[in-house]
Amino acid sequence: MPVLRSGARRGRANPNPNALTQTRNQRGAARNRRGAAAVAADDTAGVNGEDLNLKAEEIVLLEGGEENNENDFDEEGVGERKMNDFDSGAKSADKVPGAEDESAAPIPEKVQIVNSPVYKIERKLGKGGFGQVYVGRRISATNASDRISASSAIEVAIKFEHRSSKGCNYGPPYEWQVYNTLGGIHGVPRVHYKGRQGDYYVMVTDNKRPGYGIFHIMFIYIMSTEMVACIAIEAISILEKMHSKGYVHGDVKPENFLLGPHGTPEEKKLFLVDLGLATKWKDSSTGQHVEYDQRPDVFRGTVRYASVHAHLGRTGSRRDDLESLAYTLVFLLRGRLPWQGYQGENKGFLVCKKKMATSPEALCCFCPTPFRHFVEYVVNLKFDEEPNYAKCISLFDGIVGPNPDIRPINTDGAQKLIYQVGQKRGRLMMEEDDDEQPKKKVRMGMPATQWISVYNARRPMKQRYHYNVADNRLAQHIEKGNEDGLYISCVASCANLWALIMDAGTGFNAQVYELSPNFLHKEWIMEQWEKNYYISALAGANNGSSLVVMSKGTQYAQQSYKVSDSFPFKWINKKWREGFYVTSMATAGTRWGVVMSRNAGFSDQVVELDFLYPSEGIHRRWDNGYRITATAATWDQAAFVLSVPRRKPSDETQETLRTSAFPSQHVKFPGDGQIGGGIVALWSTEFGISPGVMMFSFCP
């Protein structure tokens, strides 16, 4: 084992060495019990759907005017289960986490696959969503001339995955493909044999035992700052090598970092295990970065350490591994992360919200400065940005000792990386790098208040706006606009007051509206549907009231709407398959209202879901031909719907404008040569008490 240097953590004084020796076993056992309980209660890993609709109602206007009510209770969350060191990192949705599969065949007592020796199965090392891992002891040689006794047999790790498991639906486990590329590279265990025996797919690898894992060590010893810095340095070099092969790990956490067996040349060598969630960030045929996407119903990783982007269902890239590593390092230093302890079905949502609201300064307030600089760097990386690994390693040079031979962790991989890029060793502060332009920090944990307007390029038209309108003043503004040939195109709400845009380019020939104390008055909407009116704009207020505008002259053929206590992505995804597209959204307090229509004029549609204005995601969607067509938000989350029109407009320009107050100086664009038409979407954003959360309303 490496020499583990005792030292202060969270401001504690160095313990007496004798007392540490006398009490280590008792304290280690107690901390192991506490650690196991904390992991079981707090950690989750896997591939999960997220649809937190605890109470939801869908109202559908059917062809022919019939009503169809579906009271859905689609629950969204992240499965609660502990991930062991050799877990595949994914979970079958129809199995209870951690439960044994009674229908599966028993694990064989002995294993021999392809041309492998015979291995006797001994103790169990761990269990994951798809497989189980055992210690295997070699009891026979590969040929008669190579005799070996049981007492001197070589131990290996043997992973069993049942042929009927979710990970083996299409043949051998996906993880095998990853090991074909990554097995044996720097920091990744070697695969000796793999094949099928009976009902199981079997993989034989180096045995990097959990007893020598970083996570287990921290519950027995006080982990010094130098040791954590060495782990940081070597972990970055391992991830760099893995990324250079085109893969991201997808589940970086303390439990997946193991050391070699004690008394061997590898006892100070760090290994990263469990490739079950590894994905490609680079297309192997073109060498190009994979395309950006977001699926809010998909989560991959472990809740405690996953990046914010993983929580939000964004395509995995190199930045996500580094962000998970940053959380891992802070956990090793402090023994706890600010978002631990959340429970319940919406745990993943609450953890993600807390991560977004925690600035690097707050997260690393008890950590040495290099750790804060590392967190600041990784959380601000772009989706396809190549991390500067050597620069990240250099941050920790001031903490580790100058002689690599006496460091508690072997850092040879990092030394080679630094040498390869020709980077000078020495302490390097992120903001002092003259070769790079300073970045705009995207996760500050700071509150803000905004109005956000969306403009499309189109022909000039007559347009009128009203804002800070009380309930009793709405009628006179709308009636006056109707007399002048204007119809409502946008509505929004802020502080229980209304804002509306009226213009002459809507194409409507009749319009009705209702201001209701209820959020989306079902009976009134059904009545207007019967008269061939369709919802064309809606807004909700903090007090739960709503303003619904319905028009004739739209292109819609059928409509359906849903009211939910959380963003109903699963329902939206189902309706997409039925030919519906989101045409309006609003919120009232914490409730969401989403309207979807047939014949909406779109050929494709995507959702950007975030806790802040997702500038990077929106720009990437713009680059691929999408345009913002609907948006809404609660105090906690913002949802943006972007669509591809069936008929390509002559001018595809779209701009967003963010202002601290209603944009009265920017609403009218009488042929200024930039945006010819006028405002087509408007909503207000109020970042609440907790930093990084917001509420705003939208009109389509």
XYZ file of C-alpha atoms in Angstrom, residues 50-683:
634
model
C -36.849 11.317 -15.609
C -40.466 12.452 -15.695
C -41.519 13.843 -12.328
C -45.208 14.068 -13.157
C -46.701 13.058 -9.845
C -50.050 14.594 -10.759
C -50.899 15.353 -14.335
C -53.919 15.685 -16.554
C -53.999 15.498 -20.315
C -56.862 17.018 -22.271
C -57.188 16.042 -25.925
C -59.397 17.408 -28.686
C -60.032 14.364 -30.848
C -60.956 14.309 -34.497
C -64.707 14.901 -34.511
C -64.691 16.889 -31.281
C -64.766 14.055 -28.718
C -63.059 14.467 -25.376
C -60.433 12.124 -24.039
C -59.210 12.546 -20.456
C -56.114 10.715 -19.328
C -55.167 11.132 -15.690
C -51.515 10.224 -15.857
C -49.291 9.568 -12.904
C -46.022 9.227 -14.798
C -43.351 9.293 -12.155
C -39.931 10.562 -13.053
C -36.852 10.048 -10.976
C -33.552 8.388 -10.611
C -33.559 4.873 -9.200
C -32.285 4.588 -5.658
C -29.458 2.060 -5.452
C -25.870 1.692 -4.454
C -23.315 1.152 -7.193
C -20.494 -1.195 -6.290
C -16.967 -0.937 -7.574
C -17.491 -3.347 -10.435
C -21.004 -2.264 -11.415
C -21.821 -1.925 -15.072
C -23.329 1.424 -14.200
C -26.755 0.866 -15.692
C -30.014 -0.435 -14.403
C -32.899 -2.376 -15.827
C -36.040 -0.332 -15.488
C -38.227 -3.309 -14.617
C -36.106 -4.696 -11.785
C -35.989 -3.582 -8.185
C -32.572 -2.021 -7.583
C -30.248 -4.400 -5.827
C -32.635 -7.354 -6.021
C -31.357 -10.727 -7.119
C -32.783 -12.116 -10.318
C -34.418 -15.324 -9.104
C -35.010 -16.547 -12.656
C -31.329 -16.357 -13.580
C -29.190 -19.487 -13.543
C -26.808 -19.838 -10.574
C -23.236 -18.659 -10.980
C -21.042 -21.628 -11.954
C -18.515 -22.903 -9.441
C -15.788 -23.070 -12.077
C -15.174 -21.103 -15.263
C -13.279 -21.909 -18.428
C -13.898 -19.874 -21.597
C -12.172 -20.009 -24.986
C -8.572 -21.036 -24.226
C -8.497 -19.800 -20.652
C -7.323 -21.755 -17.620
C -9.925 -23.130 -15.230
C -10.874 -20.632 -12.519
C -12.557 -21.476 -9.251
C -15.157 -18.879 -8.231
C -14.582 -17.539 -4.720
C -15.948 -14.514 -2.898
C -18.227 -11.919 -4.446
C -16.730 -8.491 -5.123
C -19.736 -6.511 -6.264
C -23.016 -6.354 -8.143
C -24.243 -3.896 -10.740
C -27.285 -3.267 -12.862
C -26.280 -5.841 -15.479
C -23.705 -8.115 -13.879
C -21.937 -9.539 -10.854
C -18.208 -9.678 -10.132
C -16.388 -12.443 -8.264
C -12.814 -13.312 -7.407
C -11.558 -16.187 -9.532
C -8.553 -18.298 -8.544
C -6.687 -20.157 -11.284
C -6.566 -23.875 -10.531
C -5.281 -25.201 -13.857
C -2.827 -24.090 -16.528
C -3.635 -23.327 -20.130
C -1.648 -26.432 -21.180
C -0.302 -29.584 -19.582
C 3.304 -28.363 -19.493
C 2.337 -25.301 -17.439
C 1.392 -26.893 -14.126
C 0.348 -24.667 -11.267
C -0.735 -25.469 -7.708
C -3.865 -24.081 -6.116
C -1.846 -22.443 -3.336
C 0.072 -20.269 -5.830
C -2.848 -19.643 -8.188
C -3.324 -16.193 -9.723
C -6.385 -14.204 -8.653
C -8.469 -12.428 -11.264
C -11.772 -10.578 -11.343
C -14.541 -12.405 -13.239
C -17.660 -10.547 -14.323
C -20.843 -12.467 -15.108
C -23.681 -10.967 -17.150
C -26.757 -13.083 -17.807
C -27.689 -13.443 -21.471
C -31.198 -12.102 -20.760
C -29.996 -8.928 -19.024
C -30.678 -5.553 -20.572
C -27.004 -5.130 -21.400
C -26.966 -8.350 -23.455
C -30.162 -7.931 -25.489
C -28.215 -7.931 -28.728
C -25.443 -10.397 -27.913
C -22.247 -9.850 -25.900
C -22.277 -6.948 -23.413
C -21.578 -3.467 -24.751
C -18.774 -3.128 -22.212
C -16.779 -5.725 -24.164
C -16.605 -3.392 -27.144
C -15.191 -0.654 -24.928
C -12.564 -2.955 -23.428
C -11.510 -4.017 -26.931
C -10.317 -0.420 -27.387
C -9.375 0.637 -23.864
C -8.340 -2.554 -22.078
C -4.726 -2.361 -20.930
C -4.124 1.317 -21.725
C -2.700 3.536 -19.006
C -4.887 3.237 -15.910
C -7.365 0.671 -17.292
C -7.208 -3.023 -16.233
C -6.347 -5.648 -18.858
C -8.922 -8.123 -20.135
C -7.478 -11.635 -20.292
C -10.405 -13.648 -21.623
C -14.046 -13.177 -22.524
C -16.664 -15.558 -23.802
C -19.883 -17.328 -22.948
C -20.410 -20.193 -20.521
C -23.927 -21.516 -20.152
C -26.363 -18.657 -19.641
C -23.652 -16.129 -18.800
C -21.295 -13.876 -20.690
C -18.016 -14.018 -18.782
C -15.115 -11.551 -18.757
C -11.824 -12.188 -16.946
C -9.800 -9.090 -15.998
C -7.022 -7.992 -13.683
C -8.184 -8.054 -10.081
C -7.994 -4.479 -8.789
C -9.731 -5.247 -5.542
C -12.244 -2.884 -3.878
C -10.337 -3.228 -0.602
C -7.638 -1.115 -2.210
C -10.046 1.467 -3.598
C -9.771 5.197 -2.994
C -13.301 5.327 -1.586
C -12.580 2.633 1.005
C -9.223 4.127 1.964
C -10.792 7.491 2.876
C -13.071 5.781 5.407
C -10.104 4.205 7.178
C -7.437 6.906 6.956
C -7.362 10.674 6.981
C -6.532 11.433 3.371
C -3.921 14.160 3.117
C -4.166 17.045 0.676
C -1.034 15.744 -1.038
C -2.635 12.358 -1.610
C -5.779 13.910 -3.112
C -3.619 16.124 -5.333
C -1.725 13.034 -6.538
C -5.030 11.328 -7.273
C -6.076 14.427 -9.230
C -2.877 14.450 -11.264
C -2.964 10.757 -12.154
C -6.736 10.659 -12.732
C -6.458 13.519 -15.232
C -3.741 11.632 -17.103
C -5.893 8.459 -17.178
C -8.871 10.394 -18.530
C -6.654 12.073 -21.129
C -5.521 8.684 -22.397
C -9.095 7.356 -22.436
C -10.349 10.473 -24.241
C -7.551 10.180 -26.801
C -9.052 6.798 -27.749
C -12.401 8.464 -28.434
C -14.284 7.452 -25.268
C -15.606 9.213 -22.185
C -15.941 7.118 -19.012
C -19.376 8.394 -18.000
C -19.266 7.388 -14.309
C -16.200 8.902 -12.649
C -16.474 8.570 -8.855
C -14.291 7.494 -5.889
C -15.603 3.912 -5.955
C -14.270 3.432 -9.489
C -10.679 4.412 -8.630
C -8.710 1.412 -7.363
C -5.095 0.747 -6.441
C -3.044 -2.340 -7.242
C -2.762 -5.121 -4.650
C -0.539 -4.511 -1.632
C 2.984 -5.856 -1.923
C 3.061 -5.771 -5.719
C 4.771 -3.301 -8.085
C 1.316 -1.838 -8.783
C 0.422 -1.024 -5.158
C 0.814 2.718 -5.784
C -0.696 2.657 -9.264
C -4.151 4.155 -9.828
C -6.727 2.382 -12.011
C -10.118 3.516 -13.320
C -12.613 0.648 -13.611
C -16.228 0.041 -14.687
C -16.642 0.934 -18.352
C -20.332 0.025 -18.544
C -21.399 3.630 -19.132
C -18.519 4.632 -21.416
C -19.625 6.267 -24.656
C -17.910 7.662 -27.720
C -17.359 11.388 -27.897
C -15.711 11.109 -31.327
C -17.011 9.441 -34.469
C -14.520 6.680 -35.270
C -15.062 6.938 -39.039
C -14.894 10.717 -39.469
C -12.891 11.727 -36.410
C -15.442 14.471 -35.766
C -17.038 15.242 -32.421
C -20.445 13.610 -31.942
C -23.472 15.859 -32.420
C -24.936 17.765 -29.489
C -28.324 16.620 -28.237
C -30.439 16.703 -25.087
C -32.849 14.044 -23.837
C -34.208 15.215 -20.466
C -35.680 11.753 -19.824
C -32.256 10.041 -19.859
C -29.734 10.118 -17.017
C -26.411 8.305 -17.053
C -24.039 8.189 -14.117
C -24.132 8.468 -10.325
C -26.264 11.251 -8.871
C -23.715 12.492 -6.347
C -20.868 12.925 -8.848
C -22.586 13.324 -12.235
C -22.061 16.544 -14.166
C -24.932 18.995 -14.480
C -25.057 18.225 -18.201
C -25.538 14.514 -17.436
C -28.419 15.371 -15.096
C -30.025 17.376 -17.893
C -29.699 14.518 -20.380
C -27.144 16.124 -22.672
C -24.843 14.068 -24.858
C -21.756 13.052 -22.915
C -18.448 14.696 -23.765
C -15.006 15.130 -22.232
C -16.098 17.967 -19.977
C -18.468 15.655 -18.086
C -15.704 13.291 -16.939
C -13.666 16.216 -15.650
C -16.615 17.765 -13.817
C -17.314 14.417 -12.120
C -13.634 14.206 -11.198
C -13.821 17.683 -9.663
C -16.716 16.603 -7.422
C -14.793 13.426 -6.558
C -11.745 15.411 -5.442
C -13.792 17.799 -3.299
C -15.518 14.814 -1.695
C -12.156 13.204 -0.886
C -10.929 16.448 0.696
C -14.055 17.428 2.623
C -15.735 14.078 3.160
C -19.058 15.456 1.952
C -20.652 17.405 -0.908
C -23.296 20.132 -0.410
C -25.985 18.156 -2.261
C -25.775 14.975 -0.199
C -28.796 13.950 1.827
C -31.618 14.582 -0.646
C -34.186 11.793 -0.763
C -37.374 11.005 -2.639
C -38.509 10.594 -6.195
C -37.225 14.010 -7.296
C -33.796 13.544 -5.723
C -31.970 13.847 -9.056
C -33.721 17.135 -9.800
C -32.888 18.579 -6.365
C -29.240 17.515 -6.600
C -28.876 19.047 -10.067
C -30.504 22.266 -8.884
C -28.108 22.456 -5.928
C -25.088 21.842 -8.158
C -26.158 24.692 -10.434
C -26.690 26.982 -7.455
C -23.300 26.216 -5.860
C -20.489 28.387 -7.150
C -16.912 27.043 -7.308
C -16.005 29.431 -4.489
C -18.706 27.995 -2.209
C -17.965 24.399 -3.164
C -14.227 24.749 -2.500
C -14.330 27.124 0.453
C -12.344 24.659 2.614
C -10.085 23.384 -0.180
C -6.697 24.667 -1.341
C -6.921 27.212 -4.145
C -5.829 24.853 -6.982
C -8.937 22.746 -6.432
C -11.187 25.801 -6.863
C -9.338 26.742 -10.038
C -9.838 23.215 -11.371
C -13.586 23.321 -10.644
C -13.908 26.757 -12.267
C -12.170 25.485 -15.368
C -14.107 22.277 -15.895
C -17.631 23.597 -15.219
C -17.119 26.277 -17.853
C -15.925 23.973 -20.639
C -17.965 23.917 -23.851
C -19.546 20.747 -25.217
C -16.895 20.015 -27.855
C -13.971 21.890 -26.285
C -10.735 19.965 -25.873
C -9.606 20.223 -22.242
C -6.085 21.364 -21.517
C -5.076 18.316 -19.494
C -1.478 19.365 -18.954
C -2.598 22.723 -17.658
C -5.013 21.058 -15.226
C -2.220 18.796 -13.949
C 0.059 21.781 -13.464
C -2.438 23.339 -11.062
C -1.563 20.779 -8.394
C 2.238 21.029 -8.667
C 2.450 23.338 -5.673
C 0.799 20.721 -3.441
C 2.615 17.485 -4.286
C 6.209 16.860 -3.354
C 8.958 17.538 -5.907
C 10.199 13.931 -5.935
C 7.745 11.654 -7.798
C 9.331 8.529 -6.292
C 8.080 9.260 -2.761
C 4.609 10.459 -3.660
C 1.745 8.417 -2.144
C 0.367 7.721 -5.640
C 2.382 6.846 -8.735
C 2.147 9.802 -11.144
C 4.219 8.429 -14.024
C 1.332 8.843 -16.460
C 1.017 12.520 -15.662
C 4.771 13.017 -16.013
C 4.661 11.500 -19.503
C 1.726 13.690 -20.479
C 3.486 16.848 -19.343
C 6.611 15.821 -21.239
C 4.682 15.023 -24.432
C 3.076 18.443 -24.667
C 6.238 20.277 -23.655
C 4.481 22.017 -20.803
C 6.750 23.566 -18.213
C 6.218 22.181 -14.733
C 5.273 24.593 -12.010
C 2.226 26.115 -10.463
C -0.045 27.727 -13.039
C -3.131 29.782 -12.329
C -5.977 29.548 -14.817
C -6.478 33.252 -15.216
C -2.771 33.845 -15.791
C -2.601 31.884 -19.052
C -1.773 34.450 -21.734
C -2.384 32.012 -24.589
C -6.146 31.884 -24.083
C -8.833 34.528 -24.041
C -10.633 34.866 -20.695
C -13.876 32.899 -20.654
C -17.272 34.093 -19.630
C -18.193 32.077 -16.571
C -21.498 30.301 -17.101
C -22.075 28.969 -13.602
C -21.694 31.775 -11.125
C -24.397 30.881 -8.597
C -25.525 34.512 -8.760
C -29.154 35.715 -8.836
C -30.427 37.867 -11.702
C -33.647 39.312 -13.118
C -34.347 39.451 -16.849
C -36.913 39.938 -19.553
C -36.081 37.879 -22.602
C -37.478 38.681 -26.051
C -37.246 36.639 -29.255
C -37.283 38.311 -32.670
C -37.775 36.701 -36.075
C -36.995 38.310 -39.393
C -40.177 38.964 -41.394
C -41.907 41.751 -43.274
C -42.642 44.962 -41.322
C -46.068 45.045 -39.674
C -48.104 47.128 -37.312
C -47.421 46.024 -33.758
C -48.562 47.225 -30.341
C -47.471 46.227 -26.857
C -48.788 46.667 -23.309
C -47.069 45.704 -20.071
C -47.684 45.911 -16.308
C -51.376 45.455 -17.113
C -53.678 44.643 -14.190
C -56.527 42.168 -14.600
C -59.192 44.860 -14.845
C -57.344 46.722 -17.613
C -56.909 43.805 -20.011
C -60.303 44.083 -21.713
C -59.951 47.700 -22.827
C -56.485 47.130 -24.367
C -57.606 44.024 -26.236
C -60.845 45.595 -27.485
C -59.009 48.672 -28.737
C -56.495 46.475 -30.575
C -59.256 44.397 -32.187
C -60.918 47.610 -33.444
C -57.628 48.500 -35.146
C -57.331 45.083 -36.806
C -54.784 43.667 -34.332
C -54.848 40.270 -32.656
C -52.888 38.952 -29.682
C -49.739 37.085 -30.703
C -47.926 36.934 -27.347
C -48.842 37.068 -23.666
C -46.613 36.934 -20.608
C -46.847 37.568 -16.874
C -44.547 39.055 -14.270
C -45.415 39.742 -10.629
C -49.083 38.878 -11.360
C -49.274 41.614 -14.010
C -49.694 40.930 -17.715
C -47.797 41.851 -20.854
C -49.183 41.340 -24.343
C -48.130 41.907 -27.933
C -50.774 42.589 -30.596
C -49.978 42.757 -34.298
C -51.489 42.671 -37.765
C -49.525 39.692 -39.080
C -51.058 36.801 -37.161
C -53.365 35.575 -39.937
C -56.217 35.118 -37.420
C -59.792 36.109 -38.331
C -61.374 35.790 -34.870
C -60.109 35.567 -31.305
C -61.418 34.963 -27.790
C -59.650 34.941 -24.445
C -60.323 34.079 -20.815
C -58.678 35.339 -17.667
C -59.282 32.582 -15.142
C -58.315 32.158 -11.467
C -57.512 28.539 -12.408
C -54.520 27.428 -14.437
C -56.043 26.486 -17.813
C -59.827 26.349 -17.341
C -60.720 23.000 -18.880
C -64.450 23.560 -19.479
C -63.955 26.892 -21.257
C -61.189 25.483 -23.476
C -63.363 22.497 -24.430
C -66.232 24.835 -25.288
C -64.053 26.928 -27.588
C -62.641 23.823 -29.257
C -66.216 22.925 -30.190
C -66.437 26.313 -31.947
C -63.220 25.628 -33.922
C -61.021 27.942 -31.880
C -57.509 26.727 -31.058
C -55.120 27.824 -28.292
C -52.688 30.306 -29.816
C -51.170 31.925 -26.715
C -51.240 31.435 -22.964
C -49.552 32.672 -19.817
C -49.723 31.866 -16.114
C -49.194 34.040 -13.058
C -47.566 33.359 -9.709
C -50.956 33.352 -7.987
C -52.139 30.421 -10.116
C -54.318 32.369 -12.556
C -53.993 32.050 -16.318
C -54.679 33.993 -19.496
C -55.632 31.732 -22.419
C -56.026 33.113 -25.948
C -57.805 31.026 -28.615
C -58.058 31.953 -32.273
C -59.655 31.037 -35.570
C -57.583 31.030 -38.729
C -54.753 28.905 -37.340
C -53.373 25.976 -39.320
C -53.922 23.509 -36.481
C -56.041 20.391 -37.078
C -56.118 18.958 -33.532
C -54.869 19.981 -30.095
C -53.997 18.392 -26.790
C -52.716 19.951 -23.606
C -51.336 18.700 -20.319
C -51.064 20.286 -16.890
C -48.305 18.797 -14.756
C -46.371 19.392 -11.552
C -43.112 19.009 -13.485
C -41.973 19.402 -17.055
C -43.785 16.573 -18.929
C -41.077 15.483 -21.352
C -42.252 11.869 -21.512
C -45.708 13.021 -22.571
C -44.196 15.389 -25.142
C -42.055 12.574 -26.523
C -45.134 10.334 -26.816
C -47.075 13.062 -28.636
C -44.204 13.667 -31.028
C -44.571 10.072 -32.165
C -48.279 10.746 -32.784
C -47.578 13.728 -35.036
C -48.137 16.526 -32.494
C -45.732 19.425 -31.866
C -45.494 21.856 -28.945
C -47.123 25.157 -29.946
C -47.578 26.908 -26.561
C -46.265 26.604 -23.014
C -46.815 28.438 -19.740
C -46.320 28.019 -16.006
C -48.213 29.141 -12.919
C -46.161 28.830 -9.762
C -44.643 25.355 -10.005
C -47.161 23.928 -12.499
C -46.532 23.449 -16.200
C -49.045 23.760 -19.013
C -48.004 22.458 -22.448
C -50.139 22.654 -25.612
C -49.374 20.396 -28.588
C -51.014 20.576 -32.015
C -51.241 18.587 -35.217
C -50.423 20.350 -38.476
C -48.218 22.807 -36.621
C -45.987 23.418 -39.641
C -42.861 21.809 -38.154
C -40.801 18.883 -39.406
C -38.766 18.371 -36.223
C -38.655 19.639 -32.664
C -36.288 19.466 -29.679
C -36.295 20.640 -26.076
C -33.611 22.502 -24.130
C -34.220 22.125 -20.380
C -31.999 23.976 -17.925
C -31.833 25.957 -14.703
C -30.432 28.976 -16.522
C -30.704 30.466 -19.992
C -29.032 27.678 -22.065
C -27.052 29.923 -24.388
C -24.718 27.206 -25.713
C -27.540 24.763 -26.431
C -29.651 27.378 -28.199
C -26.764 28.477 -30.422
C -26.016 24.880 -31.356
C -29.653 24.333 -32.253
C -29.667 27.526 -34.319
C -26.644 26.234 -36.226
C -28.644 23.117 -37.135
C -31.650 25.017 -38.452
C -33.851 25.073 -35.328
C -35.641 28.205 -34.110
C -37.205 28.970 -30.708
C -40.970 28.487 -30.980
C -42.095 28.076 -27.353
C -40.705 28.447 -23.859
C -41.751 28.619 -20.213
C -40.218 28.275 -16.775
C -40.921 27.853 -13.091
C -38.780 29.212 -10.273
C -36.528 26.198 -10.780
C -36.363 25.224 -14.441
C -36.568 26.766 -17.886
C -37.727 24.874 -20.974
C -37.105 26.014 -24.538
C -38.755 24.303 -27.502
C -36.961 24.743 -30.818
C -38.448 23.627 -34.127
C -37.559 23.195 -37.787
C -40.270 24.733 -40.030
C -41.586 22.637 -42.927
C -41.359 25.646 -45.212
C -37.981 27.277 -45.024
C -38.387 31.040 -44.476
C -36.658 33.432 -46.816
C -34.763 34.945 -43.882
C -33.993 32.529 -41.038
C -32.577 35.181 -38.706
C -33.634 34.887 -35.073
C -32.317 36.916 -32.176
C -32.864 36.962 -28.442
C -32.641 40.071 -26.309
C -32.174 40.034 -22.540
C -33.008 43.156 -20.555
C -33.457 43.940 -16.865
C -36.928 45.400 -17.440
C -39.700 45.078 -20.014
C -38.028 45.836 -23.392
C -40.204 48.821 -24.278
C -37.330 50.461 -26.180
C -36.829 47.378 -28.354
C -40.286 45.994 -29.133
C -40.879 48.067 -32.274
C -38.584 47.505 -35.239
C -39.880 49.782 -38.030
C -37.522 48.632 -40.785
C -34.226 49.148 -39.043
C -32.456 46.818 -41.456
C -31.735 44.134 -38.878
C -34.927 42.415 -37.799
C -37.714 43.542 -40.075
C -40.829 42.129 -38.467
C -41.052 42.546 -34.737
C -41.206 40.654 -31.513
C -42.622 37.135 -31.798
C -41.939 35.799 -28.321
C -41.660 37.403 -24.912
C -41.202 36.200 -21.378
